[in-house]
Short mmCIF file of C-alpha atoms in Angstrom, two decimals:
data_model
loop_
_atom_site.label_atom_id
_atom_site.label_comp_id
_atom_site.label_asym_id
_atom_site.label_seq_id
_atom_site.Cartn_x
_atom_site.Cartn_y
_atom_site.Cartn_z
CA UNK A 645 21.61 28.40 33.92
CA UNK A 646 22.51 24.83 34.77
CA UNK A 647 19.67 22.32 34.49
CA UNK A 648 19.66 20.16 37.61
CA UNK A 649 16.64 18.02 36.79
CA UNK A 650 13.49 17.44 34.79
CA UNK A 651 9.94 16.53 35.64
CA UNK A 652 6.72 15.88 33.77
CA UNK A 653 3.49 17.15 35.32
CA UNK A 654 0.09 15.86 34.20
CA UNK A 655 -2.56 18.51 34.89
CA UNK A 656 -6.30 18.12 34.32
CA UNK A 657 -8.32 21.31 33.87
CA UNK A 658 -11.99 20.54 34.53
CA UNK A 659 -14.80 22.98 35.44
CA UNK A 660 -16.75 21.83 38.51
CA UNK A 661 -19.78 23.28 40.28
CA UNK A 662 -19.39 23.52 44.09
CA UNK A 663 -22.07 24.41 46.65
CA UNK A 664 -20.88 26.33 49.72
CA UNK A 665 -23.16 25.96 52.74
CA UNK A 666 -22.98 27.28 56.28
CA UNK A 667 -22.22 24.16 58.33
CA UNK A 668 -19.58 22.72 60.62
CA UNK A 669 -19.66 19.34 58.83
CA UNK A 670 -16.71 18.10 56.75
CA UNK A 671 -16.92 19.00 53.04
CA UNK A 672 -17.59 16.10 50.68
CA UNK A 673 -17.02 15.50 46.99
CA UNK A 674 -20.25 14.59 45.21
CA UNK A 675 -20.93 11.84 42.66
CA UNK A 676 -20.90 14.15 39.63
CA UNK A 677 -17.58 15.73 40.63
CA UNK A 678 -16.03 12.32 41.38
CA UNK A 679 -17.07 11.01 37.96
CA UNK A 680 -15.82 14.12 36.18
CA UNK A 681 -12.42 13.79 37.88
CA UNK A 682 -12.31 10.05 37.02
CA UNK A 683 -12.07 9.18 40.70
CA UNK A 684 -14.89 6.66 40.33
CA UNK A 685 -16.60 5.00 37.40
CA UNK A 686 -20.23 3.94 37.28
CA UNK A 687 -20.64 0.74 35.30
CA UNK A 688 -23.72 0.40 33.14
CA UNK A 689 -25.38 -2.99 32.73
CA UNK A 690 -27.22 -3.94 29.56
CA UNK A 691 -28.48 -7.53 30.00
CA UNK A 692 -29.54 -7.85 26.35
CA UNK A 693 -26.10 -7.03 25.00
CA UNK A 694 -25.06 -10.57 23.98
CA UNK A 695 -28.26 -12.34 23.07
CA UNK A 696 -29.36 -9.79 20.46
CA UNK A 697 -26.56 -10.18 17.91
CA UNK A 698 -26.18 -13.95 18.37
CA UNK A 699 -29.92 -14.64 18.04
CA UNK A 700 -30.43 -12.31 15.09
CA UNK A 701 -27.33 -13.41 13.15
CA UNK A 702 -26.47 -16.98 14.27
CA UNK A 703 -25.15 -17.91 10.82
CA UNK A 704 -22.44 -15.23 11.02
CA UNK A 705 -20.86 -17.15 13.92
CA UNK A 706 -20.99 -20.62 12.33
CA UNK A 707 -18.28 -22.36 10.31
CA UNK A 708 -15.61 -20.83 8.07
CA UNK A 709 -16.68 -18.13 5.65
CA UNK A 710 -16.03 -17.83 1.92
CA UNK A 711 -15.52 -14.24 0.81
CA UNK A 712 -16.83 -13.35 -2.67
CA UNK A 713 -14.68 -14.09 -5.71
CA UNK A 714 -11.58 -16.20 -6.28
CA UNK A 715 -8.11 -14.92 -5.53
CA UNK A 716 -5.49 -15.43 -8.24
CA UNK A 717 -1.89 -15.44 -7.01
CA UNK A 718 0.40 -13.67 -9.48
CA UNK A 719 3.90 -15.16 -9.81
CA UNK A 720 7.16 -14.22 -11.48
CA UNK A 721 7.67 -16.62 -14.43
CA UNK A 722 11.45 -16.19 -14.18
CA UNK A 723 11.55 -17.96 -10.80
CA UNK A 724 12.11 -21.72 -11.17
CA UNK A 725 9.47 -23.82 -9.35
CA UNK A 726 10.65 -26.11 -6.56
CA UNK A 727 8.88 -29.33 -5.57
CA UNK A 728 9.96 -30.03 -1.99
CA UNK A 729 9.96 -33.49 -0.49
CA UNK A 730 7.83 -34.12 2.58
CA UNK A 731 9.45 -33.62 5.96
CA UNK A 732 9.44 -36.46 8.44
CA UNK A 733 7.17 -36.22 11.47
CA UNK A 734 7.71 -37.52 15.00
CA UNK A 735 5.80 -40.79 15.28
CA UNK A 736 3.92 -39.40 18.28
CA UNK A 737 2.33 -36.72 16.05
CA UNK A 738 1.25 -38.93 13.14
CA UNK A 739 -2.29 -39.67 14.31
CA UNK A 740 -2.94 -36.09 15.46
CA UNK A 741 -1.70 -34.63 12.17
CA UNK A 742 -3.80 -37.08 10.12
CA UNK A 743 -6.85 -36.11 12.16
CA UNK A 744 -6.20 -32.38 11.60
CA UNK A 745 -5.65 -32.90 7.84
CA UNK A 746 -8.96 -34.79 7.62
CA UNK A 747 -10.69 -31.96 9.47
CA UNK A 748 -9.22 -29.35 7.10
CA UNK A 749 -10.30 -31.47 4.12
CA UNK A 750 -13.89 -31.71 5.41
CA UNK A 751 -13.94 -27.92 5.91
CA UNK A 752 -12.88 -27.44 2.29
CA UNK A 753 -9.60 -25.77 3.23
CA UNK A 754 -7.48 -28.41 1.47
CA UNK A 755 -8.05 -31.31 -0.91
CA UNK A 756 -5.90 -34.22 -2.02
CA UNK A 757 -3.82 -33.39 -5.08
CA UNK A 758 -3.91 -36.41 -7.38
CA UNK A 759 -1.54 -35.12 -10.09
CA UNK A 760 2.04 -33.85 -9.91
CA UNK A 761 2.49 -30.09 -9.39
CA UNK A 762 5.51 -27.95 -10.24
CA UNK A 763 5.34 -26.27 -6.86
CA UNK A 764 5.13 -28.14 -3.57
CA UNK A 765 6.00 -26.71 -0.16
CA UNK A 766 6.74 -28.75 2.96
CA UNK A 767 4.27 -28.96 5.83
CA UNK A 768 4.83 -27.15 9.13
CA UNK A 769 3.08 -28.35 12.30
CA UNK A 770 2.75 -25.94 15.23
CA UNK A 771 1.22 -26.78 18.60
CA UNK A 772 -0.96 -23.92 19.85
CA UNK A 773 -1.20 -22.91 23.54
CA UNK A 774 -4.44 -24.91 23.87
CA UNK A 775 -2.53 -28.04 22.67
CA UNK A 776 -4.38 -28.19 19.34
CA UNK A 777 -2.36 -28.31 16.11
CA UNK A 778 -2.04 -25.68 13.41
CA UNK A 779 -0.97 -27.05 10.04
CA UNK A 780 0.62 -24.66 7.57
CA UNK A 781 2.87 -24.89 4.57
CA UNK A 782 6.40 -23.50 4.54
CA UNK A 783 6.29 -21.23 1.46
CA UNK A 784 9.73 -19.63 1.74
CA UNK A 785 10.70 -20.58 -1.82
CA UNK A 786 7.21 -19.95 -3.19
CA UNK A 787 7.24 -16.45 -1.69
CA UNK A 788 10.25 -15.60 -3.86
CA UNK A 789 8.00 -16.05 -6.89
CA UNK A 790 4.80 -14.45 -5.57
CA UNK A 791 4.09 -10.89 -6.68
CA UNK A 792 2.91 -8.78 -3.77
CA UNK A 793 -0.46 -7.03 -3.87
CA UNK A 794 1.03 -3.72 -2.64
CA UNK A 795 -2.16 -2.85 -0.80
CA UNK A 796 -1.56 -0.31 1.94
CA UNK A 797 -2.30 -1.89 5.30
CA UNK A 798 -4.05 0.60 7.62
CA UNK A 799 -2.05 2.27 10.36
CA UNK A 800 -3.35 1.42 13.86
CA UNK A 801 -2.90 5.07 14.87
CA UNK A 802 -5.31 6.14 12.11
CA UNK A 803 -7.96 3.82 13.53
CA UNK A 804 -7.43 4.89 17.15
CA UNK A 805 -7.65 8.55 16.08
CA UNK A 806 -11.29 8.00 15.06
CA UNK A 807 -12.47 6.98 18.54
CA UNK A 808 -13.01 10.47 19.99
CA UNK A 809 -16.38 10.61 21.74
CA UNK A 810 -16.85 6.82 21.73
CA UNK A 811 -18.22 5.35 24.95
CA UNK A 812 -19.17 1.77 24.03
CA UNK A 813 -17.12 -0.75 22.08
CA UNK A 814 -17.56 -4.16 20.46
CA UNK A 815 -14.96 -6.36 18.79
CA UNK A 816 -15.29 -9.22 16.31
CA UNK A 817 -12.61 -11.66 15.19
CA UNK A 818 -12.77 -13.22 11.71
CA UNK A 819 -12.66 -17.01 12.05
CA UNK A 820 -9.39 -18.36 10.59
CA UNK A 821 -9.10 -15.11 8.64
CA UNK A 822 -6.99 -16.08 5.62
CA UNK A 823 -8.94 -19.31 5.12
CA UNK A 824 -12.00 -17.26 4.22
CA UNK A 825 -10.29 -16.24 0.93
CA UNK A 826 -11.02 -18.72 -1.87
CA UNK A 827 -8.25 -19.56 -4.37
CA UNK A 828 -8.71 -20.21 -8.07
CA UNK A 829 -7.54 -23.55 -9.53
CA UNK A 830 -4.14 -22.29 -10.68
CA UNK A 831 -3.36 -20.66 -7.33
CA UNK A 832 -4.52 -23.78 -5.50
CA UNK A 833 -1.87 -25.85 -7.31
CA UNK A 834 0.76 -23.26 -6.41
CA UNK A 835 -0.15 -23.78 -2.76
CA UNK A 836 0.41 -27.54 -2.76
CA UNK A 837 1.63 -29.00 0.52
CA UNK A 838 3.73 -32.15 0.64
CA UNK A 839 3.02 -34.30 3.69
CA UNK A 840 4.23 -37.80 4.65
CA UNK A 841 0.73 -39.07 3.80
CA UNK A 842 -0.38 -37.29 0.59
CA UNK A 843 -0.07 -34.17 -1.50
CA UNK A 844 -2.70 -31.59 -0.55
CA UNK A 845 -3.60 -28.38 -2.37
CA UNK A 846 -5.01 -25.46 -0.42
CA UNK A 847 -8.43 -24.36 -1.63
CA UNK A 848 -8.26 -21.37 0.70
CA UNK A 849 -5.47 -18.85 1.16
CA UNK A 850 -2.87 -20.45 3.46
CA UNK A 851 -1.05 -18.76 6.30
CA UNK A 852 2.49 -17.77 5.41
CA UNK A 853 2.33 -16.67 1.79
CA UNK A 854 3.68 -13.15 1.35
CA UNK A 855 0.60 -11.67 -0.31
CA UNK A 856 -1.91 -13.02 2.24
CA UNK A 857 -1.89 -10.08 4.73
CA UNK A 858 -2.36 -7.51 1.97
CA UNK A 859 -5.10 -9.34 0.08
CA UNK A 860 -7.00 -10.13 3.30
CA UNK A 861 -6.88 -6.50 4.40
CA UNK A 862 -8.01 -5.52 0.90
CA UNK A 863 -11.09 -7.75 1.23
CA UNK A 864 -11.89 -6.50 4.74
CA UNK A 865 -11.46 -2.84 3.86
CA UNK A 866 -13.74 -3.27 0.86
CA UNK A 867 -16.48 -4.79 3.05
CA UNK A 868 -16.41 -2.08 5.72
CA UNK A 869 -15.19 0.98 3.82
CA UNK A 870 -17.05 4.24 4.49
CA UNK A 871 -18.96 2.69 7.42
CA UNK A 872 -19.20 5.14 10.31
CA UNK A 873 -18.04 3.60 13.57
CA UNK A 874 -16.72 0.36 12.01
CA UNK A 875 -13.05 -0.32 11.28
CA UNK A 876 -11.05 -3.45 10.44
CA UNK A 877 -7.41 -4.32 10.98
CA UNK A 878 -6.51 -7.77 9.66
CA UNK A 879 -9.01 -10.16 11.29
CA UNK A 880 -10.07 -7.74 14.05
CA UNK A 881 -13.17 -5.60 13.49
CA UNK A 882 -14.01 -2.89 16.01
CA UNK A 883 -17.40 -1.19 16.32
CA UNK A 884 -18.00 1.82 18.57
CA UNK A 885 -20.72 4.28 19.48
CA UNK A 886 -21.26 7.43 21.49
CA UNK A 887 -24.47 5.96 22.90
CA UNK A 888 -25.69 2.41 23.53
CA UNK A 889 -28.30 2.76 20.80
CA UNK A 890 -25.72 3.96 18.29
CA UNK A 891 -23.47 1.00 19.10
CA UNK A 892 -26.35 -1.47 18.63
CA UNK A 893 -27.26 0.06 15.26
CA UNK A 894 -23.66 -0.17 14.08
CA UNK A 895 -23.35 -3.76 15.31
CA UNK A 896 -26.37 -4.70 13.22
CA UNK A 897 -24.86 -2.96 10.18
CA UNK A 898 -21.62 -4.86 10.74
CA UNK A 899 -23.51 -8.17 10.94
CA UNK A 900 -25.50 -7.40 7.78
CA UNK A 901 -22.31 -6.65 5.84
CA UNK A 902 -20.68 -9.83 7.18
CA UNK A 903 -23.70 -11.94 6.17
CA UNK A 904 -23.83 -10.30 2.74
CA UNK A 905 -20.16 -11.15 2.11
CA UNK A 906 -20.20 -14.57 3.83
CA UNK A 907 -17.69 -13.36 6.41
CA UNK A 908 -17.70 -15.43 9.60
CA UNK A 909 -16.75 -14.35 13.12
CA UNK A 910 -15.47 -16.36 16.07
CA UNK A 911 -18.08 -16.21 18.84
CA UNK A 912 -15.56 -17.12 21.55
CA UNK A 913 -13.41 -14.08 20.73
CA UNK A 914 -16.32 -11.65 20.35
CA UNK A 915 -16.67 -8.79 22.83
CA UNK A 916 -19.96 -6.88 22.91
CA UNK A 917 -20.94 -3.60 24.55
CA UNK A 918 -17.76 -3.03 26.56
CA UNK A 919 -16.86 0.31 28.09
CA UNK A 920 -13.20 -0.72 28.02
CA UNK A 921 -11.64 -2.90 25.34
CA UNK A 922 -8.28 -4.45 24.43
CA UNK A 923 -7.50 -3.56 20.81
CA UNK A 924 -4.29 -3.31 18.75
CA UNK A 925 -2.07 -3.59 21.81
CA UNK A 926 -3.97 -0.84 23.64
CA UNK A 927 -6.63 -0.66 26.33
CA UNK A 928 -9.18 1.83 25.04
CA UNK A 929 -12.14 3.52 26.72
CA UNK A 930 -13.99 6.81 26.53
CA UNK A 931 -11.09 8.61 28.21
CA UNK A 932 -8.40 7.53 25.75
CA UNK A 933 -5.90 4.69 25.45
CA UNK A 934 -3.07 3.16 27.44
CA UNK A 935 -0.68 0.26 26.72
CA UNK A 936 -1.93 -3.28 27.14
CA UNK A 937 -0.63 -4.50 30.56
CA UNK A 938 0.36 -7.82 28.96
CA UNK A 939 2.66 -5.99 26.55
CA UNK A 940 4.10 -3.96 29.41
CA UNK A 941 4.76 -7.16 31.35
CA UNK A 942 6.38 -8.77 28.31
CA UNK A 943 8.74 -5.79 28.00
CA UNK A 944 9.57 -5.86 31.72
CA UNK A 945 10.26 -9.61 31.58
CA UNK A 946 12.60 -9.49 28.58
CA UNK A 947 16.16 -10.65 29.16
CA UNK A 948 18.67 -8.81 26.95
CA UNK A 949 21.77 -10.91 26.32
CA UNK A 950 22.94 -9.94 22.83
CA UNK A 951 22.34 -7.59 19.91
CA UNK A 952 19.33 -9.50 18.62
CA UNK A 953 17.73 -9.48 22.04
CA UNK A 954 18.36 -5.75 22.32
CA UNK A 955 16.83 -5.13 18.89
CA UNK A 956 13.72 -7.11 19.89
CA UNK A 957 13.47 -5.14 23.13
CA UNK A 958 13.77 -1.77 21.36
CA UNK A 959 11.24 -2.89 18.76
CA UNK A 960 8.68 -3.65 21.47
CA UNK A 961 9.46 -0.39 23.26
CA UNK A 962 9.07 1.61 20.05
CA UNK A 963 5.54 0.21 19.61
CA UNK A 964 4.48 1.90 22.86
CA UNK A 965 6.79 4.87 22.33
CA UNK A 966 3.95 7.34 21.93
CA UNK A 967 3.25 6.93 25.67
CA UNK A 968 6.78 7.92 26.73
CA UNK A 969 8.12 11.49 26.43
CA UNK A 970 11.66 11.87 25.06
CA UNK A 971 12.03 8.14 24.51
CA UNK A 972 14.95 8.52 22.08
CA UNK A 973 17.01 10.27 24.76
CA UNK A 974 16.33 7.51 27.29
CA UNK A 975 17.22 4.73 24.82
CA UNK A 976 20.51 6.30 23.67
CA UNK A 977 22.80 4.12 25.86
CA UNK A 978 21.07 1.06 24.41
CA UNK A 979 21.21 2.21 20.80
CA UNK A 980 24.92 2.96 21.19
CA UNK A 981 25.52 -0.79 21.51
CA UNK A 982 24.01 -1.39 18.06
CA UNK A 983 26.55 0.72 16.17
CA UNK A 984 28.72 -1.26 13.76
CA UNK A 985 31.96 -0.39 15.51
CA UNK A 986 30.53 -0.76 19.04
CA UNK A 987 31.97 -3.30 21.46
CA UNK A 988 29.22 -5.14 23.33
CA UNK A 989 29.68 -4.08 26.92
CA UNK A 990 26.64 -3.94 29.18
CA UNK A 991 27.27 -1.35 31.88
CA UNK A 992 25.40 0.53 34.55
CA UNK A 993 24.29 3.08 31.91
CA UNK A 994 22.37 0.37 30.02
CA UNK A 995 20.83 -0.97 33.22
CA UNK A 996 19.65 2.51 34.16
CA UNK A 997 18.20 3.06 30.68
CA UNK A 998 16.22 -0.20 30.82
CA UNK A 999 14.94 0.65 34.30
CA UNK A 1000 13.87 4.14 33.18
CA UNK A 1001 12.11 2.77 30.10
CA UNK A 1002 10.29 0.04 32.02
CA UNK A 1003 9.24 2.49 34.73
CA UNK A 1004 8.04 5.05 32.17
CA UNK A 1005 5.99 2.45 30.29
CA UNK A 1006 4.56 0.92 33.46
CA UNK A 1007 3.48 4.35 34.73
CA UNK A 1008 2.50 5.76 31.34
CA UNK A 1009 -0.48 8.14 31.30
CA UNK A 1010 -3.76 7.65 29.47
CA UNK A 1011 -3.49 9.40 26.11
CA UNK A 1012 -6.61 11.19 24.96
CA UNK A 1013 -8.26 10.26 21.68
CA UNK A 1014 -7.53 12.77 18.94
CA UNK A 1015 -10.56 14.97 18.21
CA UNK A 1016 -10.86 16.64 14.81
CA UNK A 1017 -13.14 19.29 16.29
CA UNK A 1018 -10.66 20.55 18.88
CA UNK A 1019 -7.71 22.88 18.57
CA UNK A 1020 -4.29 21.28 18.46
CA UNK A 1021 -1.20 22.34 20.38
CA UNK A 1022 2.20 21.01 19.36
CA UNK A 1023 5.06 21.13 21.84
CA UNK A 1024 8.67 20.43 20.88
CA UNK A 1025 12.01 20.14 22.63
CA UNK A 1026 15.59 19.20 21.82
CA UNK A 1027 18.55 17.84 23.74
CA UNK A 1028 22.13 17.03 22.92
CA UNK A 1029 21.20 13.69 21.33
CA UNK A 1030 17.51 13.78 20.44
CA UNK A 1031 14.30 15.58 19.55
CA UNK A 1032 11.01 15.32 21.40
CA UNK A 1033 7.46 16.39 20.61
CA UNK A 1034 3.99 16.18 22.09
CA UNK A 1035 0.55 16.61 20.55
CA UNK A 1036 -1.98 18.13 22.95
CA UNK A 1037 -5.68 19.04 22.94
CA UNK A 1038 -7.30 20.96 25.80
CA UNK A 1039 -4.04 20.57 27.71
CA UNK A 1040 -4.19 16.75 27.52
CA UNK A 1041 -1.52 14.70 25.77
CA UNK A 1042 -2.70 12.85 22.67
CA UNK A 1043 0.69 11.44 21.68
CA UNK A 1044 4.41 11.74 22.27
CA UNK A 1045 7.08 11.37 19.58
CA UNK A 1046 10.86 11.44 19.58
CA UNK A 1047 13.86 10.61 17.47
CA UNK A 1048 17.63 10.65 17.81
CA UNK A 1049 19.92 13.17 16.14
CA UNK A 1050 22.34 11.95 13.50
CA UNK A 1051 26.05 12.89 13.82
CA UNK A 1052 25.69 15.96 11.59
CA UNK A 1053 22.65 17.24 13.51
CA UNK A 1054 24.46 16.89 16.82
CA UNK A 1055 26.88 19.58 15.64
CA UNK A 1056 24.05 22.09 15.19
CA UNK A 1057 23.91 25.10 17.47
CA UNK A 1058 21.28 24.74 20.19
CA UNK A 1059 18.97 27.25 18.51
CA UNK A 1060 19.19 25.20 15.30
CA UNK A 1061 18.34 22.04 17.22
CA UNK A 1062 15.30 23.79 18.66
CA UNK A 1063 14.23 24.82 15.16
CA UNK A 1064 14.77 21.25 13.96
CA UNK A 1065 12.57 19.96 16.78
CA UNK A 1066 9.77 22.29 15.62
CA UNK A 1067 10.05 20.91 12.08
CA UNK A 1068 10.06 17.33 13.43
CA UNK A 1069 7.02 18.00 15.63
CA UNK A 1070 5.02 19.50 12.77
CA UNK A 1071 5.93 16.75 10.33
#
């Protein structure tokens, strides 16, 4: 039979108790039924939610921390050191940069380097959205010599999969995350920064070096490992609980571990006792997760003018791909432009693909949190150019997945493509 169209239907199966009475009045939907069907939400107010943590652990929100131990940066001795000259600054920035360098020196992040060092990287000055300056070193050559830590950075999906049953959430942000890692003397000299004013050596791990993300995650995972209801991802720490009391107990445990390890959090970025929270590009609550509206808006606002722009667009779309069924099939006209032998020609097919993607992401459903205690249903499908899959529990979608077929797979018989989709879904 010829397929003339497709549709996706989101069905919620929820048991409800109804009372039937003998009256001529219009039937009404009660509070319990409305809450169960997510038609209304009753917000709970806990006035003590902020004062408790801040009053009990004020030191955890003050200054820049210093995690235990000294980090030694391993380098490849076969790489020749390079001592870069200082880059010139616009005269208008001189006073502001000097002021920021003095501030960093007082905080113990950098110190003046009196002697010559084999390695010296140029300074990079970035103006942040709030007009303050961020001073970093440009370690592109140094990174060629640094040996990576090879620590496995946690997958955001693994963290989100642990949130089943959670009702309350708190989030903490490590203050100037990498700066909380102390460097040993040898590593400090490696991280020397050449400025128009002086040579400075970083006493704390600078932003930009290739091993920084891995070593910072290694420290954070060690602090919070095996802690129920507490997870870290880079400088973001999330705490959750099924009840308000459970959340408060876990917050206290988080604060105790932070104090014990001299880890400091940014009070301005702290969120306490929320029933809905922005985390890892998602909006999460007790019902599940959905894409962050800011990310959706960024995708909708993107202008695609060349291959690089298209690659950036597809990269952003892929990050929220689990919310869109059969994404690979929708993106095919766009991916066709990235083939080596493809001639860049933006046509109506590409416009339609972008519109479909943006509409699907904008109207994406809430995905339920994965629950280890519930049965799993895996659904799979195949088309001429791609494979699709869905993970479901209790009839609710937990995640979508899709991928394109390579040229050899496109020649499979349809029954073989269906079998391949089953393998893909299970893997």
